[in-house]
Amino acid sequence: MKALLPLILALPLAAQSFEVGVNVSRQTYTRSSAPGFPGHPDPVVFDYDAKTVVAARVGYALVDLGPALFQVTAAYQPKADTDLKPNGVTVPTTLSSEYWGVGAMFNFKALVSVGAGVDYRFEKATLSNVTTADYTFSRPWARANVGYAFPTPVVKPFLTLEVAAPLTKNDHGPELQVGLYAGLRF
């Protein structure tokens, strides 16, 4: 019971505010290369088309101190496909990717809000053509946003411009994500 006492005393500090939102972003990928084939000594350069993805996110504000908000988040992006272009030629090969992740975010609320945080994403990539190869990996991502929360009485609609980038590289995962994040805080 003594171990629970600090938690019970901290409950009044919890903002107990929730957030639900949808992120619509453009993901870009790193160009990669592989050695050439017998009879074709030049390396093969692989490009992936940028793609638009949609992810859902929920958040819970642990602390809301007026101008500063600290929250934990969870997100899920369903599978989205992009075309593979070896040496610039589109071939019947796709790269599918999806993720779920958990994170923490600091938001500084003013006329225009600014936020920064980190996510830890558990990603799955599937390369499909005649055969299929699955790749699963996890890595940390940094996120930053700037936006506006509409001052309404009960729920607070918000809209932010968000940029996210992985802190480690993976040839099968995106290298940058830029988009709009919109939702409600209640």
Short mmCIF file of N, CA, C and O in Angstrom, two decimals, residues 45-134:
data_model
loop_
_atom_site.label_atom_id
_atom_site.label_comp_id
_atom_site.label_asym_id
_atom_site.label_seq_id
_atom_site.Cartn_x
_atom_site.Cartn_y
_atom_site.Cartn_z
N VAL A 45 20.04 0.20 -58.56
CA VAL A 45 19.59 1.22 -57.62
C VAL A 45 18.09 1.07 -57.45
O VAL A 45 17.34 1.04 -58.42
N PHE A 46 17.66 0.95 -56.19
CA PHE A 46 16.24 0.77 -55.89
C PHE A 46 15.65 2.08 -55.36
O PHE A 46 16.14 2.63 -54.38
N ASP A 47 14.61 2.55 -56.02
CA ASP A 47 13.84 3.70 -55.56
C ASP A 47 12.45 3.22 -55.22
O ASP A 47 11.91 2.33 -55.88
N TYR A 48 11.85 3.83 -54.22
CA TYR A 48 10.46 3.56 -53.86
C TYR A 48 9.68 4.84 -54.06
O TYR A 48 10.15 5.93 -53.71
N ASP A 49 8.48 4.73 -54.62
CA ASP A 49 7.61 5.89 -54.73
C ASP A 49 7.23 6.37 -53.33
O ASP A 49 7.00 5.55 -52.44
N ALA A 50 7.14 7.69 -53.15
CA ALA A 50 6.59 8.22 -51.91
C ALA A 50 5.12 7.82 -51.87
O ALA A 50 4.49 7.62 -52.91
N LYS A 51 4.56 7.67 -50.68
CA LYS A 51 3.16 7.26 -50.58
C LYS A 51 2.46 8.03 -49.48
O LYS A 51 3.09 8.54 -48.55
N THR A 52 1.14 8.12 -49.62
CA THR A 52 0.32 8.74 -48.60
C THR A 52 -0.20 7.65 -47.68
O THR A 52 -0.70 6.63 -48.16
N VAL A 53 -0.08 7.87 -46.38
CA VAL A 53 -0.53 6.90 -45.39
C VAL A 53 -1.47 7.58 -44.41
O VAL A 53 -1.41 8.80 -44.22
N VAL A 54 -2.32 6.79 -43.80
CA VAL A 54 -3.26 7.28 -42.79
C VAL A 54 -3.03 6.46 -41.52
O VAL A 54 -2.98 5.23 -41.58
N ALA A 55 -2.86 7.15 -40.41
CA ALA A 55 -2.65 6.48 -39.12
C ALA A 55 -3.60 7.06 -38.09
O ALA A 55 -3.94 8.24 -38.13
N ALA A 56 -4.03 6.21 -37.16
CA ALA A 56 -4.88 6.65 -36.05
C ALA A 56 -4.00 6.76 -34.81
O ALA A 56 -3.07 5.98 -34.62
N ARG A 57 -4.32 7.75 -33.97
CA ARG A 57 -3.53 7.95 -32.75
C ARG A 57 -4.47 8.30 -31.60
O ARG A 57 -5.46 9.01 -31.79
N VAL A 58 -4.16 7.78 -30.43
CA VAL A 58 -4.85 8.16 -29.20
C VAL A 58 -3.79 8.65 -28.23
O VAL A 58 -2.64 8.21 -28.27
N GLY A 59 -4.20 9.57 -27.36
CA GLY A 59 -3.26 10.11 -26.38
C GLY A 59 -3.95 10.34 -25.06
O GLY A 59 -5.18 10.49 -24.99
N TYR A 60 -3.16 10.34 -24.02
CA TYR A 60 -3.66 10.61 -22.68
C TYR A 60 -2.70 11.60 -22.03
O TYR A 60 -1.49 11.35 -21.95
N ALA A 61 -3.22 12.72 -21.58
CA ALA A 61 -2.39 13.74 -20.94
C ALA A 61 -2.13 13.35 -19.49
O ALA A 61 -3.05 13.29 -18.68
N LEU A 62 -0.89 13.08 -19.18
CA LEU A 62 -0.52 12.75 -17.80
C LEU A 62 -0.45 14.00 -16.95
O LEU A 62 -0.84 13.99 -15.78
N VAL A 63 0.06 15.08 -17.52
CA VAL A 63 0.21 16.34 -16.80
C VAL A 63 -0.19 17.48 -17.73
O VAL A 63 0.26 17.54 -18.87
N ASP A 64 -1.05 18.37 -17.24
CA ASP A 64 -1.45 19.56 -17.97
C ASP A 64 -1.25 20.75 -17.05
O ASP A 64 -2.01 20.96 -16.11
N LEU A 65 -0.18 21.49 -17.27
CA LEU A 65 0.17 22.61 -16.41
C LEU A 65 -0.13 23.95 -17.08
O LEU A 65 0.68 24.85 -17.07
N GLY A 66 -1.28 24.05 -17.71
CA GLY A 66 -1.64 25.29 -18.40
C GLY A 66 -0.97 25.38 -19.75
O GLY A 66 -1.46 24.84 -20.72
N PRO A 67 0.20 26.06 -19.84
CA PRO A 67 0.83 26.20 -21.15
C PRO A 67 1.60 24.96 -21.61
O PRO A 67 2.01 24.89 -22.75
N ALA A 68 1.79 23.97 -20.76
CA ALA A 68 2.56 22.78 -21.13
C ALA A 68 1.73 21.53 -20.87
O ALA A 68 1.05 21.41 -19.85
N LEU A 69 1.81 20.61 -21.81
CA LEU A 69 1.06 19.37 -21.73
C LEU A 69 2.02 18.22 -22.00
O LEU A 69 2.78 18.26 -22.97
N PHE A 70 2.04 17.22 -21.12
CA PHE A 70 2.84 16.01 -21.36
C PHE A 70 1.88 14.85 -21.51
O PHE A 70 1.04 14.60 -20.65
N GLN A 71 1.99 14.14 -22.62
CA GLN A 71 1.08 13.04 -22.88
C GLN A 71 1.80 11.80 -23.39
O GLN A 71 2.92 11.87 -23.91
N VAL A 72 1.16 10.66 -23.18
CA VAL A 72 1.60 9.40 -23.77
C VAL A 72 0.64 9.09 -24.92
O VAL A 72 -0.54 9.46 -24.87
N THR A 73 1.17 8.44 -25.94
CA THR A 73 0.37 8.18 -27.14
C THR A 73 0.54 6.74 -27.61
O THR A 73 1.53 6.08 -27.29
N ALA A 74 -0.43 6.29 -28.38
CA ALA A 74 -0.36 5.01 -29.08
C ALA A 74 -0.90 5.25 -30.49
O ALA A 74 -1.86 6.01 -30.67
N ALA A 75 -0.27 4.62 -31.48
CA ALA A 75 -0.67 4.86 -32.87
C ALA A 75 -0.66 3.56 -33.66
O ALA A 75 0.06 2.61 -33.31
N TYR A 76 -1.46 3.54 -34.73
CA TYR A 76 -1.48 2.39 -35.64
C TYR A 76 -1.66 2.90 -37.06
O TYR A 76 -2.55 3.71 -37.34
N GLN A 77 -0.80 2.44 -37.95
CA GLN A 77 -0.93 2.71 -39.38
C GLN A 77 -1.16 1.39 -40.09
O GLN A 77 -0.31 0.51 -40.07
N PRO A 78 -2.35 1.21 -40.74
CA PRO A 78 -2.58 -0.02 -41.48
C PRO A 78 -1.68 -0.10 -42.72
O PRO A 78 -1.07 0.89 -43.12
N LYS A 79 -1.64 -1.26 -43.29
CA LYS A 79 -0.75 -1.54 -44.42
C LYS A 79 -1.04 -0.59 -45.59
O LYS A 79 -2.18 -0.35 -45.95
N ALA A 80 0.04 -0.04 -46.14
CA ALA A 80 -0.03 0.81 -47.33
C ALA A 80 1.07 0.36 -48.29
O ALA A 80 2.16 -0.03 -47.85
N ASP A 81 0.80 0.41 -49.58
CA ASP A 81 1.72 -0.10 -50.60
C ASP A 81 2.40 1.03 -51.37
O ASP A 81 1.82 2.09 -51.57
N THR A 82 3.62 0.75 -51.84
CA THR A 82 4.32 1.64 -52.75
C THR A 82 5.05 0.78 -53.78
O THR A 82 5.37 -0.38 -53.53
N ASP A 83 5.28 1.34 -54.96
CA ASP A 83 5.96 0.60 -56.03
C ASP A 83 7.47 0.68 -55.88
O ASP A 83 8.02 1.69 -55.47
N LEU A 84 8.12 -0.40 -56.28
CA LEU A 84 9.58 -0.49 -56.29
C LEU A 84 10.04 -0.17 -57.71
O LEU A 84 9.45 -0.65 -58.68
N LYS A 85 11.09 0.65 -57.83
CA LYS A 85 11.60 1.04 -59.14
C LYS A 85 13.10 0.76 -59.22
O LYS A 85 13.91 1.64 -58.95
N PRO A 86 13.50 -0.46 -59.64
CA PRO A 86 14.93 -0.71 -59.82
C PRO A 86 15.42 0.04 -61.05
O PRO A 86 14.83 -0.05 -62.12
N ASN A 87 16.46 0.83 -60.88
CA ASN A 87 17.03 1.67 -61.94
C ASN A 87 15.97 2.54 -62.60
O ASN A 87 16.01 2.80 -63.80
N GLY A 88 14.98 3.00 -61.83
CA GLY A 88 13.98 3.93 -62.33
C GLY A 88 12.83 3.32 -63.10
O GLY A 88 11.99 4.03 -63.62
N VAL A 89 12.78 1.99 -63.21
CA VAL A 89 11.72 1.32 -63.98
C VAL A 89 10.73 0.68 -63.01
O VAL A 89 11.12 -0.08 -62.14
N THR A 90 9.45 1.00 -63.17
CA THR A 90 8.44 0.39 -62.33
C THR A 90 8.26 -1.07 -62.75
O THR A 90 8.04 -1.36 -63.91
N VAL A 91 8.39 -1.96 -61.78
CA VAL A 91 8.22 -3.39 -62.03
C VAL A 91 7.08 -3.87 -61.14
O VAL A 91 6.68 -3.19 -60.21
N PRO A 92 6.54 -5.05 -61.42
CA PRO A 92 5.42 -5.52 -60.59
C PRO A 92 5.88 -5.98 -59.20
O PRO A 92 5.72 -7.12 -58.81
N THR A 93 6.51 -5.06 -58.47
CA THR A 93 6.97 -5.34 -57.12
C THR A 93 6.49 -4.20 -56.22
O THR A 93 6.61 -3.04 -56.56
N THR A 94 5.92 -4.57 -55.08
CA THR A 94 5.45 -3.56 -54.14
C THR A 94 6.11 -3.75 -52.78
O THR A 94 6.50 -4.85 -52.41
N LEU A 95 6.22 -2.64 -52.08
CA LEU A 95 6.66 -2.66 -50.70
C LEU A 95 5.47 -2.21 -49.87
O LEU A 95 4.95 -1.11 -50.06
N SER A 96 4.99 -3.08 -49.00
CA SER A 96 3.89 -2.76 -48.09
C SER A 96 4.48 -2.49 -46.72
O SER A 96 5.42 -3.18 -46.31
N SER A 97 3.95 -1.49 -46.04
CA SER A 97 4.44 -1.23 -44.69
C SER A 97 3.29 -0.85 -43.77
O SER A 97 2.29 -0.30 -44.21
N GLU A 98 3.46 -1.20 -42.52
CA GLU A 98 2.50 -0.84 -41.48
C GLU A 98 3.27 -0.75 -40.16
O GLU A 98 4.39 -1.24 -40.06
N TYR A 99 2.66 -0.10 -39.17
CA TYR A 99 3.32 -0.04 -37.86
C TYR A 99 2.29 0.19 -36.77
O TYR A 99 1.18 0.64 -37.02
N TRP A 100 2.70 -0.10 -35.56
CA TRP A 100 2.02 0.37 -34.36
C TRP A 100 3.12 0.89 -33.46
O TRP A 100 4.28 0.45 -33.55
N GLY A 101 2.79 1.86 -32.66
CA GLY A 101 3.83 2.46 -31.83
C GLY A 101 3.28 3.10 -30.58
O GLY A 101 2.09 3.34 -30.44
N VAL A 102 4.19 3.36 -29.66
CA VAL A 102 3.88 4.06 -28.42
C VAL A 102 4.86 5.23 -28.31
O VAL A 102 5.97 5.17 -28.85
N GLY A 103 4.43 6.28 -27.62
CA GLY A 103 5.31 7.43 -27.55
C GLY A 103 4.97 8.37 -26.41
O GLY A 103 4.04 8.13 -25.62
N ALA A 104 5.72 9.44 -26.36
CA ALA A 104 5.52 10.51 -25.38
C ALA A 104 5.72 11.83 -26.11
O ALA A 104 6.56 11.94 -27.00
N MET A 105 4.93 12.83 -25.71
CA MET A 105 4.94 14.11 -26.41
C MET A 105 4.80 15.26 -25.43
O MET A 105 4.00 15.19 -24.50
N PHE A 106 5.60 16.32 -25.63
CA PHE A 106 5.44 17.58 -24.92
C PHE A 106 4.80 18.57 -25.89
O PHE A 106 5.27 18.72 -27.01
N ASN A 107 3.73 19.20 -25.47
CA ASN A 107 3.10 20.25 -26.27
C ASN A 107 3.09 21.53 -25.46
O ASN A 107 2.72 21.53 -24.28
N PHE A 108 3.52 22.61 -26.09
CA PHE A 108 3.50 23.92 -25.47
C PHE A 108 2.38 24.71 -26.11
O PHE A 108 2.43 25.01 -27.30
N LYS A 109 1.36 25.00 -25.30
CA LYS A 109 0.14 25.61 -25.82
C LYS A 109 0.23 27.13 -25.73
O LYS A 109 0.48 27.68 -24.68
N ALA A 110 0.01 27.76 -26.85
CA ALA A 110 -0.09 29.22 -26.94
C ALA A 110 -1.07 29.49 -28.07
O ALA A 110 -1.85 28.60 -28.43
N LEU A 111 -1.03 30.68 -28.64
CA LEU A 111 -1.91 30.95 -29.78
C LEU A 111 -1.66 29.89 -30.86
O LEU A 111 -2.58 29.33 -31.43
N VAL A 112 -0.38 29.60 -31.10
CA VAL A 112 0.01 28.49 -31.97
C VAL A 112 0.76 27.51 -31.08
O VAL A 112 1.69 27.89 -30.38
N SER A 113 0.34 26.25 -31.09
CA SER A 113 1.00 25.26 -30.24
C SER A 113 2.20 24.66 -30.96
O SER A 113 2.23 24.56 -32.18
N VAL A 114 3.19 24.26 -30.16
CA VAL A 114 4.40 23.62 -30.68
C VAL A 114 4.64 22.38 -29.84
O VAL A 114 4.51 22.42 -28.61
N GLY A 115 4.99 21.28 -30.49
CA GLY A 115 5.22 20.04 -29.75
C GLY A 115 6.43 19.28 -30.26
O GLY A 115 6.84 19.44 -31.41
N ALA A 116 6.99 18.46 -29.38
CA ALA A 116 8.11 17.59 -29.73
C ALA A 116 8.00 16.32 -28.89
O ALA A 116 7.56 16.37 -27.75
N GLY A 117 8.38 15.20 -29.50
CA GLY A 117 8.31 13.94 -28.77
C GLY A 117 9.00 12.82 -29.50
O GLY A 117 9.66 13.03 -30.52
N VAL A 118 8.85 11.64 -28.95
CA VAL A 118 9.44 10.44 -29.54
C VAL A 118 8.39 9.33 -29.58
O VAL A 118 7.48 9.28 -28.75
N ASP A 119 8.52 8.49 -30.58
CA ASP A 119 7.71 7.27 -30.71
C ASP A 119 8.66 6.10 -30.79
O ASP A 119 9.78 6.24 -31.28
N TYR A 120 8.20 4.96 -30.34
CA TYR A 120 8.91 3.72 -30.61
C TYR A 120 7.96 2.89 -31.47
O TYR A 120 6.89 2.50 -31.01
N ARG A 121 8.34 2.71 -32.74
CA ARG A 121 7.47 2.05 -33.71
C ARG A 121 7.91 0.62 -33.97
O ARG A 121 9.09 0.35 -34.15
N PHE A 122 6.93 -0.26 -33.99
CA PHE A 122 7.13 -1.66 -34.34
C PHE A 122 6.62 -1.80 -35.77
O PHE A 122 5.42 -1.76 -36.00
N GLU A 123 7.55 -1.92 -36.71
CA GLU A 123 7.23 -1.83 -38.13
C GLU A 123 7.29 -3.20 -38.81
O GLU A 123 8.08 -4.05 -38.43
N LYS A 124 6.46 -3.34 -39.84
CA LYS A 124 6.49 -4.54 -40.66
C LYS A 124 6.48 -4.10 -42.12
O LYS A 124 5.65 -3.28 -42.52
N ALA A 125 7.42 -4.62 -42.88
CA ALA A 125 7.51 -4.34 -44.31
C ALA A 125 7.42 -5.66 -45.06
O ALA A 125 8.00 -6.66 -44.63
N THR A 126 6.67 -5.66 -46.16
CA THR A 126 6.54 -6.85 -46.99
C THR A 126 6.89 -6.48 -48.42
O THR A 126 6.31 -5.57 -48.99
N LEU A 127 7.88 -7.18 -48.97
CA LEU A 127 8.29 -6.99 -50.36
C LEU A 127 7.64 -8.10 -51.17
O LEU A 127 7.87 -9.28 -50.90
N SER A 128 6.79 -7.72 -52.14
CA SER A 128 6.02 -8.73 -52.90
C SER A 128 6.25 -8.59 -54.40
O SER A 128 6.16 -7.50 -54.95
N ASN A 129 6.54 -9.70 -55.03
CA ASN A 129 6.52 -9.84 -56.50
C ASN A 129 6.13 -11.28 -56.76
O ASN A 129 5.05 -11.67 -56.38
N VAL A 130 6.98 -12.08 -57.35
CA VAL A 130 6.67 -13.49 -57.53
C VAL A 130 6.68 -14.20 -56.18
O VAL A 130 5.88 -15.08 -55.91
N THR A 131 7.59 -13.79 -55.31
CA THR A 131 7.65 -14.31 -53.95
C THR A 131 7.38 -13.17 -52.98
O THR A 131 7.32 -12.01 -53.36
N THR A 132 7.26 -13.51 -51.72
CA THR A 132 7.01 -12.51 -50.68
C THR A 132 8.05 -12.65 -49.59
O THR A 132 8.38 -13.76 -49.18
N ALA A 133 8.57 -11.49 -49.15
CA ALA A 133 9.53 -11.48 -48.05
C ALA A 133 9.04 -10.48 -47.01
O ALA A 133 8.73 -9.34 -47.35
N ASP A 134 8.95 -10.92 -45.75
CA ASP A 134 8.52 -10.05 -44.65
C ASP A 134 9.73 -9.61 -43.83
O ASP A 134 10.63 -10.41 -43.57
#
